[in-house]
mmCIF file of C-alpha atoms in Angstrom:
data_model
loop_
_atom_site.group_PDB
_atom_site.id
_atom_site.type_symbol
_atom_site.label_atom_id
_atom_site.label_comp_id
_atom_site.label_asym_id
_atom_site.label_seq_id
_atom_site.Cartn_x
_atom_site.Cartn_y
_atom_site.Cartn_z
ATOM 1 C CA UNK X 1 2.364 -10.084 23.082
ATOM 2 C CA UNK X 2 6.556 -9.720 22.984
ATOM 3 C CA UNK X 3 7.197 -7.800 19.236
ATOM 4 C CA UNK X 4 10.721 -8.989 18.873
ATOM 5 C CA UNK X 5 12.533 -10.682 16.308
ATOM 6 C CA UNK X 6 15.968 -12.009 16.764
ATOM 7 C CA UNK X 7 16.357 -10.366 19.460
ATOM 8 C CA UNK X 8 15.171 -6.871 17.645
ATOM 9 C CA UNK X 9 12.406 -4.572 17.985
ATOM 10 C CA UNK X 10 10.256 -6.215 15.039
ATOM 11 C CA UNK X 11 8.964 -2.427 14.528
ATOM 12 C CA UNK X 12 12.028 -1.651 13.099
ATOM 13 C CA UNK X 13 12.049 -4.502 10.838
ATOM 14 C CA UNK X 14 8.243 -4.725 9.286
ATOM 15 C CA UNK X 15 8.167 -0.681 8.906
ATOM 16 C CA UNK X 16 10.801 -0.953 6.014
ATOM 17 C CA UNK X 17 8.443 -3.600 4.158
ATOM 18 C CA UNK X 18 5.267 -1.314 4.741
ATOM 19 C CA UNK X 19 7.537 1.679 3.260
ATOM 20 C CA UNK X 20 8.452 0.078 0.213
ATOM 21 C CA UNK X 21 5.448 -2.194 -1.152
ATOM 22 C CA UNK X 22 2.939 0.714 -0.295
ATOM 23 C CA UNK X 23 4.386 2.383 -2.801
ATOM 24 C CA UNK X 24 5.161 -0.335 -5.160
ATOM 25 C CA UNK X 25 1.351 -1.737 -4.859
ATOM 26 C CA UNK X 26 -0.186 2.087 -4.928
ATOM 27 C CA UNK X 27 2.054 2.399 -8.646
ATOM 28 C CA UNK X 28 0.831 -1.013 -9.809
ATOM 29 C CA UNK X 29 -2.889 -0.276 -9.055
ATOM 30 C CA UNK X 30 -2.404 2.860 -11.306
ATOM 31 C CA UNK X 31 -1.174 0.880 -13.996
ATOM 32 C CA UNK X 32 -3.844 -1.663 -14.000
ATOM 33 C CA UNK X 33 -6.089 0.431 -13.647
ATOM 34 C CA UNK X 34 -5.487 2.347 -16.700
ATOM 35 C CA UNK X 35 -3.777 -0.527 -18.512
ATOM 36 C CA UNK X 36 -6.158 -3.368 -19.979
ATOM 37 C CA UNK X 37 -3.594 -5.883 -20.589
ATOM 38 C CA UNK X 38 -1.352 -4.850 -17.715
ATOM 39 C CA UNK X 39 -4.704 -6.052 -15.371
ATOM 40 C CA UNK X 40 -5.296 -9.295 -17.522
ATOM 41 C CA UNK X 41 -2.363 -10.546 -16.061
ATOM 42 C CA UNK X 42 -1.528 -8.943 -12.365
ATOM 43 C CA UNK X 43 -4.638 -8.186 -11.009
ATOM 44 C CA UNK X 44 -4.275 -11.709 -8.780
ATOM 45 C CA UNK X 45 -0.876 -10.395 -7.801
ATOM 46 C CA UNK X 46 -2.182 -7.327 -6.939
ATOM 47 C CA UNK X 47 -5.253 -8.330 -4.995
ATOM 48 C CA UNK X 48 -3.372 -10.454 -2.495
ATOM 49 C CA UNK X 49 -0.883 -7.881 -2.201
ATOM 50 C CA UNK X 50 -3.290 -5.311 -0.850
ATOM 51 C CA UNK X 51 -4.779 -8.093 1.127
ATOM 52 C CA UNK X 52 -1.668 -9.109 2.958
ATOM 53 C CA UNK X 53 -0.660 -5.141 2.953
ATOM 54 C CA UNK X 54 -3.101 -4.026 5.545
ATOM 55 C CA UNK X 55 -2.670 -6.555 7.914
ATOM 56 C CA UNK X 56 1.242 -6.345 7.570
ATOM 57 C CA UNK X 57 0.659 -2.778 7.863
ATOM 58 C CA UNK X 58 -1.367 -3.276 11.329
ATOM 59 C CA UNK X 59 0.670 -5.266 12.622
ATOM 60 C CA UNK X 60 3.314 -2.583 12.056
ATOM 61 C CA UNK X 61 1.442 0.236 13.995
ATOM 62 C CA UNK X 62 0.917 -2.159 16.790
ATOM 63 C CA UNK X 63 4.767 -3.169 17.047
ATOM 64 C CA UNK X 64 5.287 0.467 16.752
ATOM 65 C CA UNK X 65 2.800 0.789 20.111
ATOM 66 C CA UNK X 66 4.931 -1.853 22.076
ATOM 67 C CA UNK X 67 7.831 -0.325 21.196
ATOM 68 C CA UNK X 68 6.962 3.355 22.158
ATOM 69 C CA UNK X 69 6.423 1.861 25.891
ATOM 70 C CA UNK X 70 9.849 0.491 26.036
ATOM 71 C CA UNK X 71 12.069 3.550 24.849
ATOM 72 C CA UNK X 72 12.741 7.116 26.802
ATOM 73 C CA UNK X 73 9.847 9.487 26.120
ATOM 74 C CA UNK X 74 10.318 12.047 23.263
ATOM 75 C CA UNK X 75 8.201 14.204 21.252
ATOM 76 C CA UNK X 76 9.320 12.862 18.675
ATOM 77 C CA UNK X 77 8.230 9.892 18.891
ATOM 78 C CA UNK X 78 5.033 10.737 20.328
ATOM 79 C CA UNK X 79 4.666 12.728 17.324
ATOM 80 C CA UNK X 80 5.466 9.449 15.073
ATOM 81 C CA UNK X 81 3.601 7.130 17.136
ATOM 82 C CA UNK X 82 0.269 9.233 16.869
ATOM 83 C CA UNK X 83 0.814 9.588 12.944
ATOM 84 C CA UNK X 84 1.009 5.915 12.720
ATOM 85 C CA UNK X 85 -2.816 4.752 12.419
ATOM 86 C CA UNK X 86 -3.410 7.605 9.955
ATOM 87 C CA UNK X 87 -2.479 4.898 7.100
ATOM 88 C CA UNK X 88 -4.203 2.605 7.992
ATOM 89 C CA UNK X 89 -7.238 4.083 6.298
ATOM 90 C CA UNK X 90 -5.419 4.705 3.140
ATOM 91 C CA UNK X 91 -3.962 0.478 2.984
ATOM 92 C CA UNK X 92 -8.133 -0.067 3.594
ATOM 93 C CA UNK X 93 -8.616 2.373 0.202
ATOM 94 C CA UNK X 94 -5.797 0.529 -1.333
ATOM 95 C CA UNK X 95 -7.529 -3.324 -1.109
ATOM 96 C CA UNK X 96 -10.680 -1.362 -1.909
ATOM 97 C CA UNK X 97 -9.148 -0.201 -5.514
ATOM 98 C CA UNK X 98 -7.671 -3.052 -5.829
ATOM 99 C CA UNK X 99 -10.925 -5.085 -5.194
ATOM 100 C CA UNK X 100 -12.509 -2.922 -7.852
ATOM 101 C CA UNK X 101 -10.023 -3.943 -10.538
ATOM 102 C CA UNK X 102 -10.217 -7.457 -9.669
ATOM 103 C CA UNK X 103 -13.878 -6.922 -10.131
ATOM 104 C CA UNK X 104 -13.549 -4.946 -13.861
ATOM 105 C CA UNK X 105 -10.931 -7.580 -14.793
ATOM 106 C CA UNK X 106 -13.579 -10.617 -14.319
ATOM 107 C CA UNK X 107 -15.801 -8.812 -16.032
ATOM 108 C CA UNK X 108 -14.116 -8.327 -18.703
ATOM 109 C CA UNK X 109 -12.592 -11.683 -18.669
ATOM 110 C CA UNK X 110 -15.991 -12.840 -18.793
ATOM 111 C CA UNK X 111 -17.087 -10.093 -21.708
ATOM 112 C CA UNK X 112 -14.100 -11.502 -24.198
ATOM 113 C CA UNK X 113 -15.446 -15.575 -23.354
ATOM 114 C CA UNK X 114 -18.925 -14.621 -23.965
ATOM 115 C CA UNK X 115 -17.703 -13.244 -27.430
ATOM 116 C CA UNK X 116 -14.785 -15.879 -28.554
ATOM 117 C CA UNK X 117 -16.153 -17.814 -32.133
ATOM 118 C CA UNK X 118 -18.508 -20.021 -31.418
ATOM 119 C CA UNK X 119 -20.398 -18.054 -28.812
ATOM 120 C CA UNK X 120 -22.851 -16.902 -31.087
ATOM 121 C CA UNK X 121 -23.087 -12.711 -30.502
ATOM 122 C CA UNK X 122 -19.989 -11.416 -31.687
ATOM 123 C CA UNK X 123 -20.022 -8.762 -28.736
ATOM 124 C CA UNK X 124 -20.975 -11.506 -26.288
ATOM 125 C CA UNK X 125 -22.743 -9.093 -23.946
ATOM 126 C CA UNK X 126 -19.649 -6.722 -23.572
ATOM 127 C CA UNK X 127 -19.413 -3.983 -22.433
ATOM 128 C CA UNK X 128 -19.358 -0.846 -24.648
ATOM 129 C CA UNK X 129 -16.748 1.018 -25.473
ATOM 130 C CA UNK X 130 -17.604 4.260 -23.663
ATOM 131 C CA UNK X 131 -18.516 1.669 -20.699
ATOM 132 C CA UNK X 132 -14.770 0.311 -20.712
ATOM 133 C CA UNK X 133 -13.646 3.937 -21.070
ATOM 134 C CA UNK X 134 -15.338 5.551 -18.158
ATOM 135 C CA UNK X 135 -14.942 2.411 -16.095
ATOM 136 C CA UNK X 136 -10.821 3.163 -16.833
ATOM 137 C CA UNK X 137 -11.034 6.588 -16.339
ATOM 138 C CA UNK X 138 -12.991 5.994 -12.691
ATOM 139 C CA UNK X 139 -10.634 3.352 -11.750
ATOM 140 C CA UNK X 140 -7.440 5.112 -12.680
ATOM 141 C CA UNK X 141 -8.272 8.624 -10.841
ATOM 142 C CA UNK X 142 -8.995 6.227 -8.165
ATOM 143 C CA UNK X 143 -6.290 4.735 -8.085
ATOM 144 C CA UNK X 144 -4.357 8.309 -8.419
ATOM 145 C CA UNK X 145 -5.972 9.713 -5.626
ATOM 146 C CA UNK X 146 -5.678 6.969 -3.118
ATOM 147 C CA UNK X 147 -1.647 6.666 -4.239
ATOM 148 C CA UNK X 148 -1.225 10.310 -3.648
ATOM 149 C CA UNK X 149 -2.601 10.097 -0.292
ATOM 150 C CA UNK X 150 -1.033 6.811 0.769
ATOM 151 C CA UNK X 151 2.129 8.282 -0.228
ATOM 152 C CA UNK X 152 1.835 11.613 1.406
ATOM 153 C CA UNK X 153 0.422 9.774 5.168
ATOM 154 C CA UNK X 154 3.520 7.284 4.932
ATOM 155 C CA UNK X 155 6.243 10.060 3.810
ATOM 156 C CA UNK X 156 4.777 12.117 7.066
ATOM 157 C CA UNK X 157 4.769 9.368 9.408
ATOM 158 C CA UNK X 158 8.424 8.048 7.918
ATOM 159 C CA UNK X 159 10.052 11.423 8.188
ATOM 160 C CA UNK X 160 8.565 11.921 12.006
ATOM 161 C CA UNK X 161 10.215 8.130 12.643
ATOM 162 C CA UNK X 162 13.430 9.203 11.013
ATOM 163 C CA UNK X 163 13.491 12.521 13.270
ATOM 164 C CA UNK X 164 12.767 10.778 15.859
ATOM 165 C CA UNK X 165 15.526 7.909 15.479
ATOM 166 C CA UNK X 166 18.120 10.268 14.157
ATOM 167 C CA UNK X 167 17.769 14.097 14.973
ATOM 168 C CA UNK X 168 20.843 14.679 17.223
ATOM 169 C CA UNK X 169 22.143 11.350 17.201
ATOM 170 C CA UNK X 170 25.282 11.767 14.956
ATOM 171 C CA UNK X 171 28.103 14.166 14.038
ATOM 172 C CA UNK X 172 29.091 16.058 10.624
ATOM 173 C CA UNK X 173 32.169 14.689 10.609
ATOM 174 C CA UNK X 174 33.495 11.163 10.808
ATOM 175 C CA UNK X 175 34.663 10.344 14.134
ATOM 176 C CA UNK X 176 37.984 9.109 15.496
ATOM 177 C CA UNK X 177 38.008 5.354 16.961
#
Protein backbone atom coordinates (compact mmCIF):
# COMPACT_ATOMS: atom_id res chain seq x y z
CA UNK A 1 0.00 0.00 0.00
CA UNK A 2 1.46 3.69 -1.41
CA UNK A 3 0.99 6.19 2.01
CA UNK A 4 0.91 9.38 0.06
CA UNK A 5 -1.32 12.16 -0.08
CA UNK A 6 -1.07 14.86 -2.62
CA UNK A 7 1.84 13.91 -3.49
CA UNK A 8 3.15 13.92 0.41
CA UNK A 9 4.29 11.45 2.78
CA UNK A 10 0.72 11.00 4.53
CA UNK A 11 2.96 10.28 7.80
CA UNK A 12 3.65 13.68 7.99
CA UNK A 13 0.18 14.71 7.64
CA UNK A 14 -1.99 12.19 10.05
CA UNK A 15 0.88 12.47 12.92
CA UNK A 16 -0.20 16.18 13.56
CA UNK A 17 -3.98 14.97 14.04
CA UNK A 18 -2.83 12.02 16.41
CA UNK A 19 -0.70 14.84 18.37
CA UNK A 20 -3.40 17.09 18.97
CA UNK A 21 -6.80 15.08 19.63
CA UNK A 22 -4.82 12.60 21.94
CA UNK A 23 -4.53 15.16 24.06
CA UNK A 24 -7.73 16.91 23.55
CA UNK A 25 -9.76 13.41 24.01
CA UNK A 26 -7.31 12.26 27.12
CA UNK A 27 -8.53 16.07 28.84
CA UNK A 28 -12.17 15.46 27.92
CA UNK A 29 -12.27 11.89 29.40
CA UNK A 30 -11.00 13.56 32.68
CA UNK A 31 -13.69 15.89 32.68
CA UNK A 32 -16.43 13.48 32.14
CA UNK A 33 -15.28 11.45 34.16
CA UNK A 34 -15.36 13.57 37.13
CA UNK A 35 -18.10 15.84 35.79
CA UNK A 36 -21.81 14.40 35.90
CA UNK A 37 -23.34 16.83 33.65
CA UNK A 38 -20.25 17.37 31.52
CA UNK A 39 -20.83 13.26 30.58
CA UNK A 40 -24.72 13.69 30.16
CA UNK A 41 -23.99 15.45 27.21
CA UNK A 42 -20.41 14.39 25.48
CA UNK A 43 -19.97 11.05 26.34
CA UNK A 44 -21.31 10.12 22.49
CA UNK A 45 -18.74 12.62 21.30
CA UNK A 46 -16.28 11.18 23.23
CA UNK A 47 -16.85 7.51 22.57
CA UNK A 48 -16.51 7.80 18.81
CA UNK A 49 -13.63 9.91 19.25
CA UNK A 50 -11.59 7.25 20.99
CA UNK A 51 -13.05 4.87 18.52
CA UNK A 52 -11.87 6.61 15.41
CA UNK A 53 -8.53 7.63 17.54
CA UNK A 54 -6.92 4.27 17.55
CA UNK A 55 -7.39 3.36 14.21
CA UNK A 56 -6.27 6.93 12.98
CA UNK A 57 -3.54 6.41 15.31
CA UNK A 58 -2.54 2.91 13.55
CA UNK A 59 -2.74 3.95 10.60
CA UNK A 60 -0.22 6.62 11.61
CA UNK A 61 2.50 4.14 12.91
CA UNK A 62 2.09 2.20 9.76
CA UNK A 63 2.59 5.36 7.39
CA UNK A 64 5.37 6.10 9.69
CA UNK A 65 6.80 2.28 8.71
CA UNK A 66 6.51 3.04 4.87
CA UNK A 67 8.04 6.05 5.25
CA UNK A 68 11.15 4.96 7.32
CA UNK A 69 11.97 2.57 4.14
CA UNK A 70 12.01 5.41 1.78
CA UNK A 71 14.34 8.04 3.61
CA UNK A 72 18.38 7.78 4.34
CA UNK A 73 18.97 5.71 7.48
CA UNK A 74 19.45 7.64 10.79
CA UNK A 75 19.34 6.90 14.34
CA UNK A 76 17.18 9.10 14.71
CA UNK A 77 14.69 7.94 13.12
CA UNK A 78 15.22 4.49 14.01
CA UNK A 79 14.94 5.75 17.40
CA UNK A 80 11.37 7.44 16.45
CA UNK A 81 10.21 4.70 14.38
CA UNK A 82 10.70 2.04 17.25
CA UNK A 83 8.90 4.48 19.82
CA UNK A 84 6.01 4.62 17.54
CA UNK A 85 3.82 1.42 18.55
CA UNK A 86 4.44 2.24 22.22
CA UNK A 87 1.01 4.37 21.98
CA UNK A 88 -0.75 2.35 20.63
CA UNK A 89 -1.47 0.62 23.92
CA UNK A 90 -2.26 3.80 25.64
CA UNK A 91 -5.16 4.98 22.45
CA UNK A 92 -6.46 1.04 23.40
CA UNK A 93 -6.66 2.41 27.37
CA UNK A 94 -8.12 5.55 26.05
CA UNK A 95 -11.46 3.79 24.15
CA UNK A 96 -11.33 1.54 27.20
CA UNK A 97 -12.04 4.71 29.68
CA UNK A 98 -13.98 6.04 27.46
CA UNK A 99 -16.13 2.82 27.07
CA UNK A 100 -16.45 2.87 30.83
CA UNK A 101 -18.03 6.32 30.93
CA UNK A 102 -20.29 5.58 28.19
CA UNK A 103 -21.22 2.67 30.32
CA UNK A 104 -21.72 4.89 33.89
CA UNK A 105 -23.51 7.52 31.75
CA UNK A 106 -26.35 4.88 30.58
CA UNK A 107 -26.59 3.88 33.75
CA UNK A 108 -27.24 6.69 35.13
CA UNK A 109 -29.35 7.86 32.34
CA UNK A 110 -31.31 4.94 33.06
CA UNK A 111 -31.18 5.55 37.17
CA UNK A 112 -32.80 9.33 36.68
CA UNK A 113 -35.84 7.58 34.08
CA UNK A 114 -36.48 4.92 36.50
CA UNK A 115 -37.03 7.76 39.15
CA UNK A 116 -38.84 10.74 37.01
CA UNK A 117 -42.76 11.27 38.67
CA UNK A 118 -44.74 8.79 37.75
CA UNK A 119 -42.31 5.93 38.07
CA UNK A 120 -43.44 4.99 41.29
CA UNK A 121 -39.95 4.66 43.68
CA UNK A 122 -38.72 7.98 44.03
CA UNK A 123 -35.01 6.58 43.80
CA UNK A 124 -36.01 4.42 40.84
CA UNK A 125 -33.35 1.82 41.57
CA UNK A 126 -30.40 4.40 41.58
CA UNK A 127 -27.58 4.14 42.49
CA UNK A 128 -26.41 5.41 45.92
CA UNK A 129 -24.68 8.16 46.59
CA UNK A 130 -21.41 6.63 47.82
CA UNK A 131 -21.99 4.26 44.60
CA UNK A 132 -21.94 7.46 42.22
CA UNK A 133 -19.02 8.75 44.32
CA UNK A 134 -16.62 5.89 44.13
CA UNK A 135 -17.75 5.08 40.61
CA UNK A 136 -16.38 9.05 39.90
CA UNK A 137 -13.53 8.75 41.86
CA UNK A 138 -12.49 5.21 39.89
CA UNK A 139 -13.29 6.68 36.63
CA UNK A 140 -11.53 9.97 37.06
CA UNK A 141 -8.03 8.47 38.44
CA UNK A 142 -8.56 6.41 35.45
CA UNK A 143 -8.87 8.66 33.35
CA UNK A 144 -5.74 10.63 35.07
CA UNK A 145 -3.55 7.90 34.79
CA UNK A 146 -4.15 6.79 31.28
CA UNK A 147 -3.83 10.83 30.19
CA UNK A 148 -0.57 11.04 31.96
CA UNK A 149 0.77 8.16 30.18
CA UNK A 150 -0.69 8.86 26.75
CA UNK A 151 0.80 12.15 27.06
CA UNK A 152 4.20 11.21 28.24
CA UNK A 153 4.51 8.04 25.18
CA UNK A 154 3.37 10.74 22.49
CA UNK A 155 5.67 13.76 23.89
CA UNK A 156 8.67 10.95 23.67
CA UNK A 157 7.89 9.66 20.39
CA UNK A 158 7.10 13.52 19.03
CA UNK A 159 10.33 14.92 20.35
CA UNK A 160 12.44 11.75 18.78
CA UNK A 161 10.37 12.71 15.27
CA UNK A 162 11.22 16.35 15.72
CA UNK A 163 15.07 15.40 16.33
CA UNK A 164 14.99 13.41 13.82
CA UNK A 165 13.38 15.88 11.12
CA UNK A 166 15.20 18.88 12.44
CA UNK A 167 18.50 18.31 14.49
CA UNK A 168 21.13 19.87 12.14
CA UNK A 169 18.95 20.88 9.50
CA UNK A 170 18.91 24.73 9.96
CA UNK A 171 21.07 27.72 10.95
CA UNK A 172 20.87 30.36 13.99
CA UNK A 173 20.71 32.98 11.88
CA UNK A 174 18.51 33.89 8.96
CA UNK A 175 20.11 33.21 5.78
CA UNK A 176 20.91 35.35 2.76
CA UNK A 177 18.87 34.50 -0.61
Amino acid sequence: MEYTFAGLPLHVLLVHAVVVLTPLLALLLIVLAAWPAARRVLWVPALIAAALLLPLGLVTIEAGKWLEQRVPPAPLIQVHTAQGEDLVPWLIALLVVALAIAGWALVERAARRRSSPGNGDPRGGAPSRGTRVIVGVVLTVAALVVAAGSMWTLVQIAEAGSRAVWEGSFSDEPLEG
